[in-house]
XYZ file of C-alpha atoms in Angstrom:
322
model
C 138.168 157.216 88.903
C 137.491 153.670 87.719
C 140.403 153.907 85.273
C 142.736 155.026 88.072
C 141.700 152.058 90.221
C 142.441 149.705 87.312
C 145.865 151.298 86.772
C 146.715 150.909 90.467
C 145.504 147.298 90.504
C 147.578 146.229 87.496
C 150.562 148.057 88.961
C 150.254 146.086 92.192
C 150.129 142.917 90.106
C 153.473 143.572 88.400
C 155.773 142.791 91.374
C 153.593 139.749 92.068
C 154.255 138.635 88.497
C 157.983 139.241 89.048
C 157.932 137.042 92.153
C 156.100 134.315 90.237
C 158.556 134.517 87.335
C 161.345 134.432 89.908
C 160.280 130.976 90.969
C 159.837 129.807 87.372
C 163.275 131.110 86.395
C 164.933 129.374 89.345
C 163.344 126.090 88.245
C 164.029 126.376 84.507
C 167.489 127.876 84.920
C 167.207 130.714 82.372
C 165.433 134.080 82.288
C 164.725 133.653 78.572
C 163.161 130.241 79.105
C 161.005 131.594 81.926
C 160.002 134.659 79.893
C 159.070 132.498 76.910
C 156.884 130.253 79.072
C 155.288 133.302 80.727
C 154.528 134.983 77.384
C 153.204 131.717 75.953
C 150.780 131.258 78.853
C 149.592 134.851 78.463
C 149.152 134.411 74.706
C 147.074 131.243 75.135
C 144.906 132.950 77.750
C 144.286 135.986 75.515
C 143.632 133.727 72.501
C 140.897 131.914 74.415
C 139.400 135.224 75.579
C 139.461 136.582 72.002
C 137.683 133.505 70.682
C 135.024 133.812 73.378
C 134.433 137.558 72.998
C 135.117 138.377 69.317
C 135.032 134.817 67.941
C 138.238 135.218 65.931
C 141.994 135.619 66.232
C 142.542 137.189 62.804
C 142.097 140.721 61.525
C 141.741 142.326 58.105
C 144.985 141.864 56.107
C 144.522 145.398 54.736
C 145.511 146.741 58.166
C 149.088 145.621 57.488
C 149.371 148.186 54.711
C 146.889 150.874 55.731
C 148.236 151.380 59.265
C 151.746 152.501 60.323
C 154.312 149.739 60.810
C 154.883 150.676 64.457
C 151.352 149.499 65.252
C 152.682 145.927 65.474
C 155.777 146.736 67.576
C 154.126 146.750 71.011
C 155.029 143.154 71.812
C 158.569 143.645 70.493
C 159.088 146.703 72.707
C 157.853 144.697 75.681
C 160.418 141.977 75.055
C 163.219 144.543 74.610
C 162.248 146.102 77.945
C 162.173 142.700 79.606
C 165.539 141.657 78.154
C 167.018 145.058 78.949
C 166.296 144.583 82.648
C 168.046 141.212 82.553
C 171.162 142.714 80.941
C 171.215 145.908 82.997
C 170.905 144.500 86.499
C 174.519 143.329 86.992
C 175.787 146.574 85.445
C 173.673 149.102 87.348
C 172.632 147.373 90.551
C 169.293 147.086 92.295
C 168.533 150.787 92.785
C 169.482 152.191 89.377
C 167.848 149.298 87.486
C 164.502 150.606 88.783
C 165.201 154.342 88.616
C 166.587 154.540 85.064
C 163.701 152.732 83.309
C 161.185 154.669 85.431
C 162.831 157.916 84.312
C 162.500 156.778 80.698
C 158.873 155.748 81.194
C 157.871 159.107 82.656
C 159.793 161.161 80.071
C 158.349 159.173 77.176
C 154.849 159.125 78.691
C 154.739 162.906 79.029
C 156.236 163.415 75.558
C 153.729 161.008 73.973
C 150.848 162.884 75.587
C 152.274 166.305 74.737
C 152.816 165.585 71.038
C 150.129 162.948 70.502
C 152.606 160.333 69.309
C 151.184 156.937 68.362
C 147.803 158.680 67.952
C 147.486 159.141 71.714
C 145.141 161.772 73.192
C 147.018 165.098 73.445
C 147.648 166.552 76.911
C 150.257 169.306 76.857
C 153.029 169.417 79.446
C 152.725 172.269 81.935
C 154.838 173.425 84.859
C 152.377 171.706 87.188
C 152.479 168.352 85.372
C 156.286 168.510 85.083
C 156.511 169.187 88.836
C 154.239 166.223 89.475
C 156.433 163.977 87.324
C 159.492 165.136 89.288
C 157.757 164.249 92.561
C 156.973 160.786 91.207
C 160.632 160.250 90.255
C 161.785 161.421 93.707
C 159.248 159.101 95.304
C 160.511 156.151 93.265
C 164.096 156.921 94.299
C 163.099 157.107 97.953
C 161.044 153.908 97.818
C 163.759 151.857 96.118
C 166.735 153.340 97.956
C 164.934 152.779 101.245
C 165.076 149.006 100.930
C 167.081 147.566 103.769
C 170.279 145.858 102.781
C 170.647 147.437 99.359
C 172.762 150.293 100.588
C 174.986 147.776 102.349
C 175.701 145.934 99.100
C 173.754 142.806 99.999
C 172.814 140.353 97.288
C 169.300 140.864 95.934
C 166.960 139.306 93.407
C 167.068 140.754 89.914
C 164.051 142.371 88.264
C 162.931 139.245 86.444
C 163.341 136.928 89.393
C 166.835 135.546 89.145
C 168.647 133.893 91.954
C 170.598 136.374 94.088
C 173.069 138.365 92.047
C 176.003 140.244 93.481
C 176.371 143.924 92.660
C 180.147 143.727 92.473
C 180.085 143.709 88.654
C 178.608 147.194 88.377
C 180.015 149.335 85.575
C 181.862 152.597 86.200
C 182.707 155.792 84.341
C 181.593 156.203 80.742
C 180.523 152.572 80.554
C 178.149 153.095 83.480
C 176.564 156.114 81.787
C 176.040 154.125 78.603
C 174.214 151.433 80.590
C 172.156 154.123 82.334
C 171.140 155.574 78.979
C 170.176 152.083 77.848
C 168.025 151.770 80.968
C 166.279 155.064 80.200
C 165.769 153.957 76.592
C 164.266 150.644 77.741
C 161.822 152.570 79.917
C 160.871 154.772 76.958
C 160.103 151.656 74.931
C 157.865 150.409 77.738
C 155.837 153.634 77.676
C 155.711 153.460 73.874
C 154.345 149.927 74.127
C 151.539 151.232 76.332
C 150.610 153.926 73.788
C 150.874 151.599 70.786
C 148.671 148.958 72.347
C 146.099 151.629 73.185
C 145.857 152.646 69.537
C 145.917 149.014 68.397
C 142.792 148.410 70.461
C 141.032 151.275 68.658
C 142.111 149.999 65.223
C 141.025 146.416 65.843
C 137.924 147.629 67.712
C 138.683 145.029 70.345
C 140.833 145.552 73.430
C 141.172 141.811 74.009
C 142.271 141.126 70.436
C 144.807 143.980 70.642
C 146.301 142.506 73.811
C 146.449 139.094 72.110
C 148.301 140.504 69.075
C 150.820 142.264 71.325
C 151.462 139.148 73.398
C 151.644 136.946 70.314
C 154.326 139.174 68.756
C 156.289 139.093 72.008
C 156.042 135.313 72.179
C 157.333 134.933 68.618
C 160.270 137.255 69.361
C 161.135 135.276 72.500
C 160.846 131.999 70.585
C 163.443 133.293 68.110
C 165.712 134.348 70.999
C 165.358 130.942 72.645
C 166.122 129.127 69.389
C 169.237 131.255 68.846
C 170.613 131.217 72.406
C 169.373 127.717 73.298
C 169.122 128.447 77.040
C 168.785 125.490 79.417
C 165.436 123.961 80.353
C 165.839 122.031 83.590
C 162.999 119.641 82.838
C 164.396 116.980 85.179
C 163.610 119.222 88.137
C 159.983 119.460 87.029
C 159.613 115.686 87.110
C 161.488 114.965 90.321
C 160.664 117.928 92.572
C 157.466 119.472 93.868
C 156.824 123.043 92.733
C 153.920 125.415 93.486
C 151.192 125.594 90.850
C 151.244 129.384 90.849
C 154.679 129.595 89.227
C 152.951 129.004 85.866
C 150.466 131.918 86.036
C 152.824 134.877 85.688
C 151.794 135.187 82.061
C 148.141 135.618 83.085
C 149.041 138.673 85.163
C 151.133 140.034 82.300
C 148.225 139.521 79.905
C 145.855 141.387 82.209
C 148.417 144.206 82.478
C 148.603 144.626 78.702
C 144.820 144.369 78.386
C 144.368 147.047 81.057
C 146.741 149.407 79.257
C 144.809 148.963 76.015
C 141.788 150.236 77.932
C 143.567 152.972 79.913
C 145.388 154.908 77.182
C 142.289 156.256 75.389
C 140.712 157.139 78.746
C 143.487 158.823 80.785
C 146.398 159.071 78.359
C 149.769 157.330 78.247
C 151.606 159.541 80.745
C 149.078 159.240 83.544
C 148.571 155.515 82.898
C 152.333 154.943 83.205
C 152.668 157.031 86.375
C 149.693 155.528 88.242
C 150.812 152.021 87.303
C 154.241 152.846 88.737
C 152.656 153.803 92.059
C 150.796 150.502 92.107
C 154.038 148.702 91.265
C 155.883 150.329 94.168
C 152.988 149.680 96.545
C 152.832 146.032 95.470
C 156.567 145.674 95.942
C 156.332 147.069 99.468
C 153.501 144.660 100.305
C 155.575 141.698 99.107
C 158.536 142.942 101.166
C 156.398 143.494 104.247
C 154.645 140.127 104.277
C 157.079 137.930 102.322
C 154.428 136.763 99.848
C 155.131 134.063 97.260
C 158.308 132.935 98.958
C 159.989 136.348 98.817
C 162.367 137.376 101.585
C 160.509 139.385 104.217
C 161.770 142.946 104.729
C 159.864 145.358 106.941
C 158.698 148.491 105.157
C 160.343 151.624 106.534
C 158.764 154.980 107.333
C 160.977 156.515 104.641
C 159.448 154.213 102.037
C 155.905 155.093 103.097
C 156.720 158.813 102.923
C 158.200 158.285 99.458
C 155.001 156.539 98.355
C 152.984 159.525 99.583
C 155.275 161.827 97.577
C 154.503 159.754 94.472
C 150.756 160.084 95.109
C 151.184 163.854 95.474
C 152.950 163.864 92.106
C 150.014 162.070 90.474
C 147.591 164.583 91.978
C 149.579 167.415 90.365
C 149.640 165.628 86.992
C 145.925 164.906 87.250
C 145.169 168.592 87.927
C 146.348 169.516 84.420
């Protein structure tokens, strides 16, 4: 039960992190710049925690050769997922950009548990668990599609907190299906990151150090992207305008999310960790919509969205019964 509460809590924190990164991106002028700053803050936080708890940031060099190469890909997969959302939003629109990655996350989560990929605990797929996963997907569709204004083609914020983006550039035909497949693939990488980080924690015998390694890898990857693309940093705005202090702490929430997943995977498995976190994410998003937290536009939650959230919970109950 404690693990489920943690999964829900970190899920609720994800849309809060998105809102925070939204403000940071609007100030810096680039999603890559904002992501790099966010990852850097998270890496520094986890480095300090590692030094306090395990008194070191290094691990045995022999692990680089004795363990599979994918063990170090968690941070890379996280960056690919993050960048994928940035690229997919103008092609798929606000509803599909949530649904497609969620579909990939659930498919990959169940497959990882069923086959024990990435040394995850094995939990075979049954008709009951598959039905529960389907309910979760239907609940996600209902929650996202129920947002007011989306169906009318209004401009909305992108998943990483961009300024309003019009949906008029959406792809069609075969191109649209290719982007959808990319969205599903990005979601599968996100679930894989969860499983990999769980095993990394067992190998390093430290959940905090595993989260630090994952974040550090992601930060290095983003640094390379920033050096190649050279996105703008609107530093003048930082000196001349007043900005809220909380726009710098998105990386802390991200770090806690990764740390929680390192703990959750060995306890409840990748599939259930992914699904429960998704429910928390949707619930957190509805709370932000309802109350307009962190400068977000206030949109009243509809009865349809609440029903959809209940459907998701019912899906988790079915998965948990396995």
